Amino acid sequence: MNLSENQKNILDKPLGLNLLIEGYTGVGKTTILLKKYEQIIKNHMISRNKIIFVVSDEIKKQINLNRYFLLSANYNLLNIYTINELIHRYLTMMDLPLFNNTISKDDKRAILDGLIHDNPEIKYTVDFLNEEINFIQTFICIKDDNELEETLKKELKKYLMIPRKSTNKGLLSFKEKQNIWSLYHQYLKKVLSEDIFDEETFYQSFLRLIYHQFDENELAMNFTHIFIDDVQDFTKVQLDIIYYLFDRDEQNASYYLALDDLKAKDRYRNYKYADVFQHLDHTVTLDVNYRNSHNVFNLISSYLNNNELISQELPYTSQKEPCLCKSVLTYYYNKKVNEKQEVFFDRINFLVTNLEYTYKDILVVFACQDNMEEITQQCEIQNIPVGDIYQHLESIEINALTFIHKSELISVEFKVVILYDADDKKLCTGPINKIINIQNNYIDSLSFYLALGNATDFLIINSSVSEPSHLLLPSKIDYRQFVFDTCSKFEIKSTLNVYRISEFIAYIKHNLCTYYGYSLTDLQTHKIFDICIKLDENSIGIKILDNNIDDDTINYILNNSEDFKYIVIFDSHHYLTFQKTNKEFERIIDIPNKTNER
């Protein structure tokens, strides 16, 4: 692949410099990390066991293994671990039987709920207490040689100095923080005495072990070169674990971080307080998009520029040629329960049959779990294979649609991304609630950004016209980047309604004249069709339906279209175009341009 100047600059950097590589999705952060990794393996006399590539979870590990396989013939050289695998390897080398008794998040909540019940003078919900204790355990773990009780007193002082939100609109007072710390202390004593570990206690306790062994020069292993991909997915405590396994005394030791700030689920960026960020030597910003089509890139760019929840000023340009397929934004009036389903399955068929995509090329993102389950059932009925993101990554042989809920979205390339329900109350909390519940909207903004960034060709976004997500408002996204249907040139119009037939006809005429080369004198009336075009030997009949398109309606219209070479059938949400070949009508991609008719 061709590298940008900034990517080449990273490869040219000498060993011994700690680098942060940042940029938006698709600019090649992971790619250059992998190439830098291979460069060090090939060009320097460094043991493979002293170089490690760390990711947050198994899915990212699989993504990077697949990417490295495509980049290099020496894919077996990639020494890649999830953070949990790295810790397990360490404990195995130490032959420590610690941390084996783990509990789930629900078990942790149950213990906290019991502590609240035993301390009736403290008025906190289990959700609030769980969130605050998780913050403490993922952010506060100081390096100290004293006994744990003494260390906790020092950590309490640090906690008291950090502004934290209260259950009301203000900040937690010192007294409230002391009450929370008291419950945290009780929880910690209970789980440690019983030798049980939830996820946060596990990482925190392991970091305390690493601190001790580092001071005593007893570390079981360390690394001279460390690569951390998507560093925003790690907590401060996790990053500090990795940092203390870094052999900083080695002359040419260095670590490399890849960061997409916009993917950070923690909108307060607490991970940036980790030691790996405090000892950086250089930052490189990548700004050339390699993943997305030019149209998808423009959508991301306008979204980032206009979303007040995300104030970023990083440069972001694209060298790709403009894409012929603009993104699709469809509005639904919800007159019928299954109307969105009908158009969805029609588009899936169109993408696979006419545009020659495979099912594996298509990701469908659901903001509503019920919709996801219902469409999965309908796919089974229609014999359309459906899989999850794990199946997509693990097997190149399985040709299936990939369904995913917005809460599970990750950065994986797909040629087509469909957001099935981009409605208010589903994708977002609404224009009013975004003021009072900004945290939820931040997470939905992140989900929306991830979905945009995953599409390499184009997007199809469905939304209710009565309650579109505020992420789709014109103030957030440039509507000029959307069209009415897949591969069409019809500009989007949110007020489109077949019951205002004269407006609908005017809308079609305007687009035919503006984008397809026709003039108003070419557009005539007809006893069957709402618009008729007759040029030379070719003719086009355009019909607008006040109900959804279905097979019976299509067949009826086609059987009564002897005099036409092209038939176009519209409903409120999409349209179908047919061309007569050997006395039979076959579906084609779009309405022909006037210049192609002569």
PDB file of C-alpha atoms in Angstrom, residues 111-228:
ATOM      1  CA  ILE A 111     -22.248  -6.907  47.030  1.00  0.00           C
ATOM      2  CA  LEU A 112     -22.513  -3.105  46.741  1.00  0.00           C
ATOM      3  CA  ASP A 113     -26.277  -3.324  47.095  1.00  0.00           C
ATOM      4  CA  GLY A 114     -25.761  -5.232  50.355  1.00  0.00           C
ATOM      5  CA  LEU A 115     -23.361  -2.569  51.639  1.00  0.00           C
ATOM      6  CA  ILE A 116     -25.911   0.152  50.909  1.00  0.00           C
ATOM      7  CA  HIS A 117     -28.516  -1.841  52.806  1.00  0.00           C
ATOM      8  CA  ASP A 118     -26.133  -2.197  55.784  1.00  0.00           C
ATOM      9  CA  ASN A 119     -25.416   1.551  55.784  1.00  0.00           C
ATOM     10  CA  PRO A 120     -28.906   3.144  55.620  1.00  0.00           C
ATOM     11  CA  GLU A 121     -27.518   6.575  56.486  1.00  0.00           C
ATOM     12  CA  ILE A 122     -25.847   6.712  53.040  1.00  0.00           C
ATOM     13  CA  LYS A 123     -28.399   7.541  50.343  1.00  0.00           C
ATOM     14  CA  TYR A 124     -26.939   6.392  47.034  1.00  0.00           C
ATOM     15  CA  THR A 125     -28.319   4.121  44.337  1.00  0.00           C
ATOM     16  CA  VAL A 126     -26.332   1.010  43.515  1.00  0.00           C
ATOM     17  CA  ASP A 127     -25.826   2.347  39.967  1.00  0.00           C
ATOM     18  CA  PHE A 128     -24.257   5.570  41.195  1.00  0.00           C
ATOM     19  CA  LEU A 129     -22.096   3.817  43.789  1.00  0.00           C
ATOM     20  CA  ASN A 130     -20.941   1.213  41.274  1.00  0.00           C
ATOM     21  CA  GLU A 131     -19.995   3.893  38.759  1.00  0.00           C
ATOM     22  CA  GLU A 132     -18.063   5.928  41.342  1.00  0.00           C
ATOM     23  CA  ILE A 133     -16.179   2.936  42.750  1.00  0.00           C
ATOM     24  CA  ASN A 134     -15.312   1.813  39.226  1.00  0.00           C
ATOM     25  CA  PHE A 135     -13.866   5.275  38.597  1.00  0.00           C
ATOM     26  CA  ILE A 136     -11.748   5.038  41.743  1.00  0.00           C
ATOM     27  CA  GLN A 137     -10.440   1.591  40.859  1.00  0.00           C
ATOM     28  CA  THR A 138      -9.653   2.398  37.218  1.00  0.00           C
ATOM     29  CA  PHE A 139      -8.055   5.781  37.911  1.00  0.00           C
ATOM     30  CA  ILE A 140      -6.538   5.858  41.413  1.00  0.00           C
ATOM     31  CA  CYS A 141      -3.769   3.418  42.270  1.00  0.00           C
ATOM     32  CA  ILE A 142      -0.689   5.212  43.556  1.00  0.00           C
ATOM     33  CA  LYS A 143       2.778   3.704  43.751  1.00  0.00           C
ATOM     34  CA  ASP A 144       3.500   3.355  47.473  1.00  0.00           C
ATOM     35  CA  ASP A 145       5.660   1.059  49.616  1.00  0.00           C
ATOM     36  CA  ASN A 146       3.424   1.124  52.706  1.00  0.00           C
ATOM     37  CA  GLU A 147       0.811  -1.361  53.806  1.00  0.00           C
ATOM     38  CA  LEU A 148      -2.451  -1.272  51.837  1.00  0.00           C
ATOM     39  CA  GLU A 149      -4.346   0.570  54.603  1.00  0.00           C
ATOM     40  CA  GLU A 150      -1.800   3.390  54.567  1.00  0.00           C
ATOM     41  CA  THR A 151      -1.811   3.505  50.783  1.00  0.00           C
ATOM     42  CA  LEU A 152      -5.599   3.765  50.755  1.00  0.00           C
ATOM     43  CA  LYS A 153      -5.418   6.807  53.051  1.00  0.00           C
ATOM     44  CA  LYS A 154      -3.156   8.531  50.516  1.00  0.00           C
ATOM     45  CA  GLU A 155      -5.472   7.534  47.679  1.00  0.00           C
ATOM     46  CA  LEU A 156      -8.430   8.982  49.586  1.00  0.00           C
ATOM     47  CA  LYS A 157      -6.655  12.340  49.689  1.00  0.00           C
ATOM     48  CA  LYS A 158      -6.207  12.183  45.925  1.00  0.00           C
ATOM     49  CA  TYR A 159      -9.879  11.276  45.416  1.00  0.00           C
ATOM     50  CA  LEU A 160     -10.986  14.199  47.597  1.00  0.00           C
ATOM     51  CA  MET A 161      -9.193  16.601  45.250  1.00  0.00           C
ATOM     52  CA  ILE A 162     -10.870  15.335  42.069  1.00  0.00           C
ATOM     53  CA  PRO A 163     -14.147  17.072  41.075  1.00  0.00           C
ATOM     54  CA  ARG A 164     -16.892  14.474  40.764  1.00  0.00           C
ATOM     55  CA  LYS A 165     -20.554  14.860  39.832  1.00  0.00           C
ATOM     56  CA  SER A 166     -23.191  14.321  42.486  1.00  0.00           C
ATOM     57  CA  THR A 167     -26.581  12.695  41.973  1.00  0.00           C
ATOM     58  CA  ASN A 168     -27.968  16.227  41.778  1.00  0.00           C
ATOM     59  CA  LYS A 169     -26.646  18.942  39.461  1.00  0.00           C
ATOM     60  CA  GLY A 170     -23.741  19.896  41.701  1.00  0.00           C
ATOM     61  CA  LEU A 171     -20.439  18.319  42.649  1.00  0.00           C
ATOM     62  CA  LEU A 172     -19.794  15.815  45.409  1.00  0.00           C
ATOM     63  CA  SER A 173     -18.781  17.427  48.691  1.00  0.00           C
ATOM     64  CA  PHE A 174     -15.840  16.215  50.784  1.00  0.00           C
ATOM     65  CA  LYS A 175     -18.333  14.594  53.159  1.00  0.00           C
ATOM     66  CA  GLU A 176     -20.100  12.759  50.325  1.00  0.00           C
ATOM     67  CA  LYS A 177     -16.791  11.549  48.922  1.00  0.00           C
ATOM     68  CA  GLN A 178     -15.753  10.288  52.360  1.00  0.00           C
ATOM     69  CA  ASN A 179     -19.026   8.344  52.593  1.00  0.00           C
ATOM     70  CA  ILE A 180     -18.426   6.814  49.161  1.00  0.00           C
ATOM     71  CA  TRP A 181     -14.860   5.970  50.118  1.00  0.00           C
ATOM     72  CA  SER A 182     -16.097   4.304  53.279  1.00  0.00           C
ATOM     73  CA  LEU A 183     -18.297   1.976  51.235  1.00  0.00           C
ATOM     74  CA  TYR A 184     -15.463   1.402  48.766  1.00  0.00           C
ATOM     75  CA  HIS A 185     -13.156   0.525  51.676  1.00  0.00           C
ATOM     76  CA  GLN A 186     -15.716  -1.930  53.040  1.00  0.00           C
ATOM     77  CA  TYR A 187     -16.135  -3.491  49.616  1.00  0.00           C
ATOM     78  CA  LEU A 188     -12.385  -3.833  49.110  1.00  0.00           C
ATOM     79  CA  LYS A 189     -11.856  -5.453  52.510  1.00  0.00           C
ATOM     80  CA  LYS A 190     -14.646  -7.923  51.827  1.00  0.00           C
ATOM     81  CA  VAL A 191     -13.486  -9.097  48.400  1.00  0.00           C
ATOM     82  CA  LEU A 192      -9.786  -9.213  49.292  1.00  0.00           C
ATOM     83  CA  SER A 193     -10.446 -11.136  52.492  1.00  0.00           C
ATOM     84  CA  GLU A 194     -12.517 -13.652  50.505  1.00  0.00           C
ATOM     85  CA  ASP A 195      -9.925 -13.679  47.692  1.00  0.00           C
ATOM     86  CA  ILE A 196     -12.453 -12.766  45.007  1.00  0.00           C
ATOM     87  CA  PHE A 197     -11.841 -10.301  42.208  1.00  0.00           C
ATOM     88  CA  ASP A 198     -14.141  -8.322  39.978  1.00  0.00           C
ATOM     89  CA  GLU A 199     -12.567  -6.858  36.842  1.00  0.00           C
ATOM     90  CA  GLU A 200     -11.606  -3.494  38.346  1.00  0.00           C
ATOM     91  CA  THR A 201     -10.246  -4.987  41.586  1.00  0.00           C
ATOM     92  CA  PHE A 202      -8.295  -7.511  39.509  1.00  0.00           C
ATOM     93  CA  TYR A 203      -6.445  -4.844  37.484  1.00  0.00           C
ATOM     94  CA  GLN A 204      -5.907  -2.615  40.501  1.00  0.00           C
ATOM     95  CA  SER A 205      -4.510  -5.465  42.622  1.00  0.00           C
ATOM     96  CA  PHE A 206      -2.277  -6.654  39.809  1.00  0.00           C
ATOM     97  CA  LEU A 207      -0.861  -3.139  39.381  1.00  0.00           C
ATOM     98  CA  ARG A 208      -0.038  -3.042  43.104  1.00  0.00           C
ATOM     99  CA  LEU A 209       1.830  -6.340  42.651  1.00  0.00           C
ATOM    100  CA  ILE A 210       3.735  -4.904  39.664  1.00  0.00           C
ATOM    101  CA  TYR A 211       4.633  -1.779  41.653  1.00  0.00           C
ATOM    102  CA  HIS A 212       6.128  -3.950  44.395  1.00  0.00           C
ATOM    103  CA  GLN A 213       8.030  -6.249  42.064  1.00  0.00           C
ATOM    104  CA  PHE A 214       9.346  -3.298  40.076  1.00  0.00           C
ATOM    105  CA  ASP A 215      10.796  -1.713  43.230  1.00  0.00           C
ATOM    106  CA  GLU A 216      12.305  -5.031  44.291  1.00  0.00           C
ATOM    107  CA  ASN A 217      13.662  -5.684  40.790  1.00  0.00           C
ATOM    108  CA  GLU A 218      11.646  -8.910  40.676  1.00  0.00           C
ATOM    109  CA  LEU A 219       9.591  -8.435  37.509  1.00  0.00           C
ATOM    110  CA  ALA A 220       8.937 -11.747  35.784  1.00  0.00           C
ATOM    111  CA  MET A 221       9.250 -10.127  32.351  1.00  0.00           C
ATOM    112  CA  ASN A 222       9.575  -6.800  30.611  1.00  0.00           C
ATOM    113  CA  PHE A 223       9.708  -5.501  27.062  1.00  0.00           C
ATOM    114  CA  THR A 224      11.982  -3.110  25.227  1.00  0.00           C
ATOM    115  CA  HIS A 225       9.392  -2.216  22.596  1.00  0.00           C
ATOM    116  CA  ILE A 226       5.659  -2.007  23.242  1.00  0.00           C
ATOM    117  CA  PHE A 227       2.869  -1.235  20.771  1.00  0.00           C
ATOM    118  CA  ILE A 228      -0.574  -0.265  22.137  1.00  0.00           C
TER     119      ILE A 228
END
